[in-house]
Amino acid sequence: MRIVEQEVLVAKNVTKQYSSGQKAVDQVSFVIKKDECLGLVGESGSGKSTLARCVLALEKVDQGEIWFKEKPLHLANKEDLRYIRREVQAVFQNPAAALNPKLKIIDSLMEPLDFQKNIQPSFLKGIRHQREKAAEQLLEMVELPSKYLSCYPHELSGGQKQRVTIARAISIEPALIILDEPTASLDVSVQAKIMNLLKDLQQYLGVSYLFISHDLAAVNFMSDRIMVMKQGKIVDEFSKYDLFSLKREPYTKELLHVFEG
Ligand code: ADP
Ligand code: MG
C-alpha cells in the first residue's frame, strides 16, 4: 500500500472479532496525519479500546491492514514491532494501574529512556544522560514539581499520576500517542486541566494523537476530525467545525444531546 508522507497511520477495513460474539471492530478505515488529533467517540462497548489495541499491535487484526508510516502492523516482525513500540505510545484510563506501586516515580517515568539508550529526544538536549535532570525536565513539561520524583504512586493524586504517564508517553518523542479515555477516571475539574495540557504538548511536540472518549464534548474539544463508532462500525465522520451541521447522523445527534445535557 502507498503511504502519503503526511500520513502517520493508515487503517484499512480493520476487523476484529473475539472468539465469542459479534465483531468488536467491523471494517474500520481511517487515516491519522502528522500533527493532527483524530477523535474517536462512541458509547461504552462500541469497540473503541479494541481498535486502540489493534493500532498498538497489542491485538492481532482478523482482517484488514494497519500501516504505521511504511511499516505494516498487521504483518509486523520483531524488528518492526520494536520500532512501532517506540513510535506509538499510549495513555490509558487508569493511571494507577499504569504505574508500578513499588517503583518510585522517577523509575516508572524513566523506564522507556532507560531501556532505549540511543534515543535523543530534542527536548532533552544536553541532559539526556543526566538521569535526574532529564526526569525533572519531563515533569516540568507536564507541570509537576520535581519533588515527586522520589515519591511512590500512592502519594500522588489521580491527576498527578496521569501527568506522570503522559510524561512517560512523550519521553521518547513518539510520532503518535493513543489516548484511550485519558480523563475518564478523573474529577471533572481535573479533566479540563489534563486536556489543556495534552493540547499544549501536542502543539509543542508536533505529535499526532488518537483521542478516544465516550464523551463527545471532550472529543470535540481535543480533535481536528472526529469519528463516531457504534457496534464496531464508524457511523459518522466529520471535521470539528461540522459537529452542529444538519448533515450529522442521528446517532451523533443523540450523543450531542447527552453532551448538551
Ligand atoms: P469500548 O472501549 O468502546 O467500551 P471495547 O473495545 O472495550 O469497547 O469492547 C467492544 C466489544 O468487545 C464489547 O462487546 C466487549 O464486551 C467486547 N470485548 C472487549 N474486550 C474483549 C475481550 N478481551 N474478550 C472478549 N470480548 C471483548
Ligand atoms: Mg474502552
JSON list of C-alpha atoms in Angstrom, two decimals, residues 67-206:
[
{"chain": "A", "resi": 67, "resn": "TRP", "atom": "CA", "xyz": [0.20, 0.80, 8.45]},
{"chain": "A", "resi": 68, "resn": "PHE", "atom": "CA", "xyz": [2.38, 2.92, 10.70]},
{"chain": "A", "resi": 69, "resn": "LYS", "atom": "CA", "xyz": [4.36, 5.06, 8.27]},
{"chain": "A", "resi": 70, "resn": "GLU", "atom": "CA", "xyz": [5.82, 2.43, 5.91]},
{"chain": "A", "resi": 71, "resn": "LYS", "atom": "CA", "xyz": [5.54, -0.48, 8.39]},
{"chain": "A", "resi": 72, "resn": "PRO", "atom": "CA", "xyz": [2.67, -2.96, 8.23]},
{"chain": "A", "resi": 73, "resn": "LEU", "atom": "CA", "xyz": [1.48, -3.52, 11.82]},
{"chain": "A", "resi": 74, "resn": "HIS", "atom": "CA", "xyz": [-0.69, -6.42, 10.74]},
{"chain": "A", "resi": 75, "resn": "LEU", "atom": "CA", "xyz": [2.39, -8.26, 9.43]},
{"chain": "A", "resi": 76, "resn": "ALA", "atom": "CA", "xyz": [4.99, -6.80, 11.79]},
{"chain": "A", "resi": 77, "resn": "ASN", "atom": "CA", "xyz": [8.12, -8.83, 12.50]},
{"chain": "A", "resi": 78, "resn": "LYS", "atom": "CA", "xyz": [10.08, -8.43, 15.75]},
{"chain": "A", "resi": 79, "resn": "GLU", "atom": "CA", "xyz": [12.17, -5.55, 14.48]},
{"chain": "A", "resi": 80, "resn": "ASP", "atom": "CA", "xyz": [9.13, -3.70, 13.13]},
{"chain": "A", "resi": 81, "resn": "LEU", "atom": "CA", "xyz": [7.39, -4.23, 16.45]},
{"chain": "A", "resi": 82, "resn": "ARG", "atom": "CA", "xyz": [10.29, -2.71, 18.36]},
{"chain": "A", "resi": 83, "resn": "TYR", "atom": "CA", "xyz": [10.12, 0.34, 16.10]},
{"chain": "A", "resi": 84, "resn": "ILE", "atom": "CA", "xyz": [6.35, 0.60, 16.46]},
{"chain": "A", "resi": 85, "resn": "ARG", "atom": "CA", "xyz": [6.51, 0.23, 20.26]},
{"chain": "A", "resi": 86, "resn": "ARG", "atom": "CA", "xyz": [8.85, 3.20, 20.32]},
{"chain": "A", "resi": 87, "resn": "GLU", "atom": "CA", "xyz": [6.96, 5.40, 17.89]},
{"chain": "A", "resi": 88, "resn": "VAL", "atom": "CA", "xyz": [3.42, 4.68, 19.09]},
{"chain": "A", "resi": 89, "resn": "GLN", "atom": "CA", "xyz": [2.83, 5.35, 22.78]},
{"chain": "A", "resi": 90, "resn": "ALA", "atom": "CA", "xyz": [-0.35, 5.12, 24.83]},
{"chain": "A", "resi": 91, "resn": "VAL", "atom": "CA", "xyz": [-2.07, 6.68, 27.81]},
{"chain": "A", "resi": 92, "resn": "PHE", "atom": "CA", "xyz": [-4.96, 4.70, 29.31]},
{"chain": "A", "resi": 93, "resn": "GLN", "atom": "CA", "xyz": [-7.89, 5.48, 31.56]},
{"chain": "A", "resi": 94, "resn": "ASN", "atom": "CA", "xyz": [-6.47, 4.28, 34.85]},
{"chain": "A", "resi": 95, "resn": "PRO", "atom": "CA", "xyz": [-3.10, 5.83, 35.75]},
{"chain": "A", "resi": 96, "resn": "ALA", "atom": "CA", "xyz": [-2.89, 3.83, 38.99]},
{"chain": "A", "resi": 97, "resn": "ALA", "atom": "CA", "xyz": [-2.82, 0.60, 37.00]},
{"chain": "A", "resi": 98, "resn": "ALA", "atom": "CA", "xyz": [-0.20, 2.03, 34.62]},
{"chain": "A", "resi": 99, "resn": "LEU", "atom": "CA", "xyz": [2.31, 2.81, 37.38]},
{"chain": "A", "resi": 100, "resn": "ASN", "atom": "CA", "xyz": [4.05, 0.08, 39.37]},
{"chain": "A", "resi": 101, "resn": "PRO", "atom": "CA", "xyz": [3.15, 0.82, 43.03]},
{"chain": "A", "resi": 102, "resn": "LYS", "atom": "CA", "xyz": [6.56, -0.44, 44.17]},
{"chain": "A", "resi": 103, "resn": "LEU", "atom": "CA", "xyz": [8.57, 1.89, 41.94]},
{"chain": "A", "resi": 104, "resn": "LYS", "atom": "CA", "xyz": [9.45, 5.48, 42.69]},
{"chain": "A", "resi": 105, "resn": "ILE", "atom": "CA", "xyz": [8.03, 7.96, 40.17]},
{"chain": "A", "resi": 106, "resn": "ILE", "atom": "CA", "xyz": [11.47, 8.59, 38.68]},
{"chain": "A", "resi": 107, "resn": "ASP", "atom": "CA", "xyz": [11.90, 4.89, 37.87]},
{"chain": "A", "resi": 108, "resn": "SER", "atom": "CA", "xyz": [8.47, 4.49, 36.25]},
{"chain": "A", "resi": 109, "resn": "LEU", "atom": "CA", "xyz": [8.92, 7.74, 34.36]},
{"chain": "A", "resi": 110, "resn": "MET", "atom": "CA", "xyz": [12.37, 6.89, 33.06]},
{"chain": "A", "resi": 111, "resn": "GLU", "atom": "CA", "xyz": [11.60, 3.29, 32.06]},
{"chain": "A", "resi": 112, "resn": "PRO", "atom": "CA", "xyz": [11.39, 3.99, 28.29]},
{"chain": "A", "resi": 113, "resn": "LEU", "atom": "CA", "xyz": [14.52, 6.19, 28.26]},
{"chain": "A", "resi": 114, "resn": "ASP", "atom": "CA", "xyz": [16.44, 3.77, 30.47]},
{"chain": "A", "resi": 115, "resn": "PHE", "atom": "CA", "xyz": [15.55, 0.99, 28.05]},
{"chain": "A", "resi": 116, "resn": "GLN", "atom": "CA", "xyz": [16.17, 2.90, 24.80]},
{"chain": "A", "resi": 117, "resn": "LYS", "atom": "CA", "xyz": [19.62, 4.32, 25.45]},
{"chain": "A", "resi": 118, "resn": "ASN", "atom": "CA", "xyz": [20.18, 5.55, 21.90]},
{"chain": "A", "resi": 119, "resn": "ILE", "atom": "CA", "xyz": [17.11, 7.81, 21.73]},
{"chain": "A", "resi": 120, "resn": "GLN", "atom": "CA", "xyz": [17.94, 11.52, 21.95]},
{"chain": "A", "resi": 121, "resn": "PRO", "atom": "CA", "xyz": [14.71, 13.49, 22.42]},
{"chain": "A", "resi": 122, "resn": "SER", "atom": "CA", "xyz": [15.04, 17.06, 21.15]},
{"chain": "A", "resi": 123, "resn": "PHE", "atom": "CA", "xyz": [13.65, 18.47, 24.42]},
{"chain": "A", "resi": 124, "resn": "LEU", "atom": "CA", "xyz": [16.38, 16.76, 26.47]},
{"chain": "A", "resi": 125, "resn": "LYS", "atom": "CA", "xyz": [19.27, 18.30, 24.57]},
{"chain": "A", "resi": 126, "resn": "GLY", "atom": "CA", "xyz": [22.42, 18.22, 26.69]},
{"chain": "A", "resi": 127, "resn": "ILE", "atom": "CA", "xyz": [20.77, 16.44, 29.65]},
{"chain": "A", "resi": 128, "resn": "ARG", "atom": "CA", "xyz": [19.71, 13.16, 28.04]},
{"chain": "A", "resi": 129, "resn": "HIS", "atom": "CA", "xyz": [22.16, 11.10, 30.08]},
{"chain": "A", "resi": 130, "resn": "GLN", "atom": "CA", "xyz": [21.85, 13.05, 33.31]},
{"chain": "A", "resi": 131, "resn": "ARG", "atom": "CA", "xyz": [19.02, 10.92, 34.58]},
{"chain": "A", "resi": 132, "resn": "GLU", "atom": "CA", "xyz": [17.68, 13.16, 37.35]},
{"chain": "A", "resi": 133, "resn": "LYS", "atom": "CA", "xyz": [17.84, 16.31, 35.24]},
{"chain": "A", "resi": 134, "resn": "ALA", "atom": "CA", "xyz": [16.09, 14.60, 32.35]},
{"chain": "A", "resi": 135, "resn": "ALA", "atom": "CA", "xyz": [13.37, 13.35, 34.71]},
{"chain": "A", "resi": 136, "resn": "GLU", "atom": "CA", "xyz": [12.95, 16.85, 36.15]},
{"chain": "A", "resi": 137, "resn": "GLN", "atom": "CA", "xyz": [12.60, 18.29, 32.67]},
{"chain": "A", "resi": 138, "resn": "LEU", "atom": "CA", "xyz": [9.93, 15.70, 31.81]},
{"chain": "A", "resi": 139, "resn": "LEU", "atom": "CA", "xyz": [7.96, 16.51, 34.97]},
{"chain": "A", "resi": 140, "resn": "GLU", "atom": "CA", "xyz": [8.24, 20.20, 34.19]},
{"chain": "A", "resi": 141, "resn": "MET", "atom": "CA", "xyz": [6.73, 19.55, 30.76]},
{"chain": "A", "resi": 142, "resn": "VAL", "atom": "CA", "xyz": [3.63, 18.15, 32.47]},
{"chain": "A", "resi": 143, "resn": "GLU", "atom": "CA", "xyz": [3.66, 20.91, 35.09]},
{"chain": "A", "resi": 144, "resn": "LEU", "atom": "CA", "xyz": [4.65, 18.77, 38.08]},
{"chain": "A", "resi": 145, "resn": "PRO", "atom": "CA", "xyz": [7.31, 19.83, 40.59]},
{"chain": "A", "resi": 146, "resn": "SER", "atom": "CA", "xyz": [10.44, 17.71, 40.75]},
{"chain": "A", "resi": 147, "resn": "LYS", "atom": "CA", "xyz": [9.83, 16.76, 44.39]},
{"chain": "A", "resi": 148, "resn": "TYR", "atom": "CA", "xyz": [7.53, 13.98, 43.16]},
{"chain": "A", "resi": 149, "resn": "LEU", "atom": "CA", "xyz": [10.41, 12.08, 41.57]},
{"chain": "A", "resi": 150, "resn": "SER", "atom": "CA", "xyz": [11.24, 10.36, 44.86]},
{"chain": "A", "resi": 151, "resn": "CYS", "atom": "CA", "xyz": [7.60, 9.64, 45.74]},
{"chain": "A", "resi": 152, "resn": "TYR", "atom": "CA", "xyz": [5.59, 6.46, 45.20]},
{"chain": "A", "resi": 153, "resn": "PRO", "atom": "CA", "xyz": [2.38, 6.47, 43.12]},
{"chain": "A", "resi": 154, "resn": "HIS", "atom": "CA", "xyz": [0.09, 6.31, 46.20]},
{"chain": "A", "resi": 155, "resn": "GLU", "atom": "CA", "xyz": [1.46, 9.69, 47.31]},
{"chain": "A", "resi": 156, "resn": "LEU", "atom": "CA", "xyz": [0.10, 11.36, 44.15]},
{"chain": "A", "resi": 157, "resn": "SER", "atom": "CA", "xyz": [-3.47, 12.28, 43.20]},
{"chain": "A", "resi": 158, "resn": "GLY", "atom": "CA", "xyz": [-5.14, 10.67, 40.17]},
{"chain": "A", "resi": 159, "resn": "GLY", "atom": "CA", "xyz": [-4.50, 13.73, 38.04]},
{"chain": "A", "resi": 160, "resn": "GLN", "atom": "CA", "xyz": [-0.84, 13.87, 39.11]},
{"chain": "A", "resi": 161, "resn": "LYS", "atom": "CA", "xyz": [-0.39, 10.18, 38.30]},
{"chain": "A", "resi": 162, "resn": "GLN", "atom": "CA", "xyz": [-1.92, 10.74, 34.87]},
{"chain": "A", "resi": 163, "resn": "ARG", "atom": "CA", "xyz": [0.55, 13.60, 34.30]},
{"chain": "A", "resi": 164, "resn": "VAL", "atom": "CA", "xyz": [3.36, 11.14, 35.03]},
{"chain": "A", "resi": 165, "resn": "THR", "atom": "CA", "xyz": [2.03, 8.61, 32.50]},
{"chain": "A", "resi": 166, "resn": "ILE", "atom": "CA", "xyz": [1.72, 11.42, 29.94]},
{"chain": "A", "resi": 167, "resn": "ALA", "atom": "CA", "xyz": [5.32, 12.48, 30.62]},
{"chain": "A", "resi": 168, "resn": "ARG", "atom": "CA", "xyz": [6.41, 8.87, 30.17]},
{"chain": "A", "resi": 169, "resn": "ALA", "atom": "CA", "xyz": [4.50, 8.60, 26.88]},
{"chain": "A", "resi": 170, "resn": "ILE", "atom": "CA", "xyz": [6.16, 11.70, 25.42]},
{"chain": "A", "resi": 171, "resn": "SER", "atom": "CA", "xyz": [9.61, 10.89, 26.86]},
{"chain": "A", "resi": 172, "resn": "ILE", "atom": "CA", "xyz": [10.89, 9.04, 23.80]},
{"chain": "A", "resi": 173, "resn": "GLU", "atom": "CA", "xyz": [9.35, 11.53, 21.36]},
{"chain": "A", "resi": 174, "resn": "PRO", "atom": "CA", "xyz": [6.86, 9.22, 19.64]},
{"chain": "A", "resi": 175, "resn": "ALA", "atom": "CA", "xyz": [5.14, 10.11, 16.37]},
{"chain": "A", "resi": 176, "resn": "LEU", "atom": "CA", "xyz": [1.72, 9.02, 17.64]},
{"chain": "A", "resi": 177, "resn": "ILE", "atom": "CA", "xyz": [0.06, 8.79, 21.06]},
{"chain": "A", "resi": 178, "resn": "ILE", "atom": "CA", "xyz": [-3.11, 6.77, 21.61]},
{"chain": "A", "resi": 179, "resn": "LEU", "atom": "CA", "xyz": [-5.13, 8.38, 24.39]},
{"chain": "A", "resi": 180, "resn": "ASP", "atom": "CA", "xyz": [-7.83, 5.90, 25.46]},
{"chain": "A", "resi": 181, "resn": "GLU", "atom": "CA", "xyz": [-10.23, 7.71, 27.85]},
{"chain": "A", "resi": 182, "resn": "PRO", "atom": "CA", "xyz": [-7.29, 9.50, 29.50]},
{"chain": "A", "resi": 183, "resn": "THR", "atom": "CA", "xyz": [-9.52, 11.67, 31.69]},
{"chain": "A", "resi": 184, "resn": "ALA", "atom": "CA", "xyz": [-12.41, 9.29, 32.40]},
{"chain": "A", "resi": 185, "resn": "SER", "atom": "CA", "xyz": [-11.17, 8.34, 35.88]},
{"chain": "A", "resi": 186, "resn": "LEU", "atom": "CA", "xyz": [-10.51, 11.94, 36.96]},
{"chain": "A", "resi": 187, "resn": "ASP", "atom": "CA", "xyz": [-12.63, 14.63, 38.65]},
{"chain": "A", "resi": 188, "resn": "VAL", "atom": "CA", "xyz": [-14.33, 16.98, 36.21]},
{"chain": "A", "resi": 189, "resn": "SER", "atom": "CA", "xyz": [-12.20, 19.96, 37.28]},
{"chain": "A", "resi": 190, "resn": "VAL", "atom": "CA", "xyz": [-9.02, 17.93, 36.69]},
{"chain": "A", "resi": 191, "resn": "GLN", "atom": "CA", "xyz": [-10.24, 16.61, 33.32]},
{"chain": "A", "resi": 192, "resn": "ALA", "atom": "CA", "xyz": [-10.17, 20.07, 31.72]},
{"chain": "A", "resi": 193, "resn": "LYS", "atom": "CA", "xyz": [-6.65, 20.73, 33.02]},
{"chain": "A", "resi": 194, "resn": "ILE", "atom": "CA", "xyz": [-5.35, 17.44, 31.62]},
{"chain": "A", "resi": 195, "resn": "MET", "atom": "CA", "xyz": [-6.99, 18.09, 28.25]},
{"chain": "A", "resi": 196, "resn": "ASN", "atom": "CA", "xyz": [-5.44, 21.55, 28.09]},
{"chain": "A", "resi": 197, "resn": "LEU", "atom": "CA", "xyz": [-2.07, 20.08, 28.95]},
{"chain": "A", "resi": 198, "resn": "LEU", "atom": "CA", "xyz": [-2.43, 17.44, 26.23]},
{"chain": "A", "resi": 199, "resn": "LYS", "atom": "CA", "xyz": [-3.32, 20.13, 23.70]},
{"chain": "A", "resi": 200, "resn": "ASP", "atom": "CA", "xyz": [-0.34, 22.29, 24.65]},
{"chain": "A", "resi": 201, "resn": "LEU", "atom": "CA", "xyz": [2.01, 19.30, 24.47]},
{"chain": "A", "resi": 202, "resn": "GLN", "atom": "CA", "xyz": [0.72, 18.35, 21.06]},
{"chain": "A", "resi": 203, "resn": "GLN", "atom": "CA", "xyz": [1.45, 21.83, 19.72]},
{"chain": "A", "resi": 204, "resn": "TYR", "atom": "CA", "xyz": [4.86, 21.93, 21.32]},
{"chain": "A", "resi": 205, "resn": "LEU", "atom": "CA", "xyz": [5.94, 18.46, 20.24]},
{"chain": "A", "resi": 206, "resn": "GLY", "atom": "CA", "xyz": [4.18, 18.20, 16.87]}
]
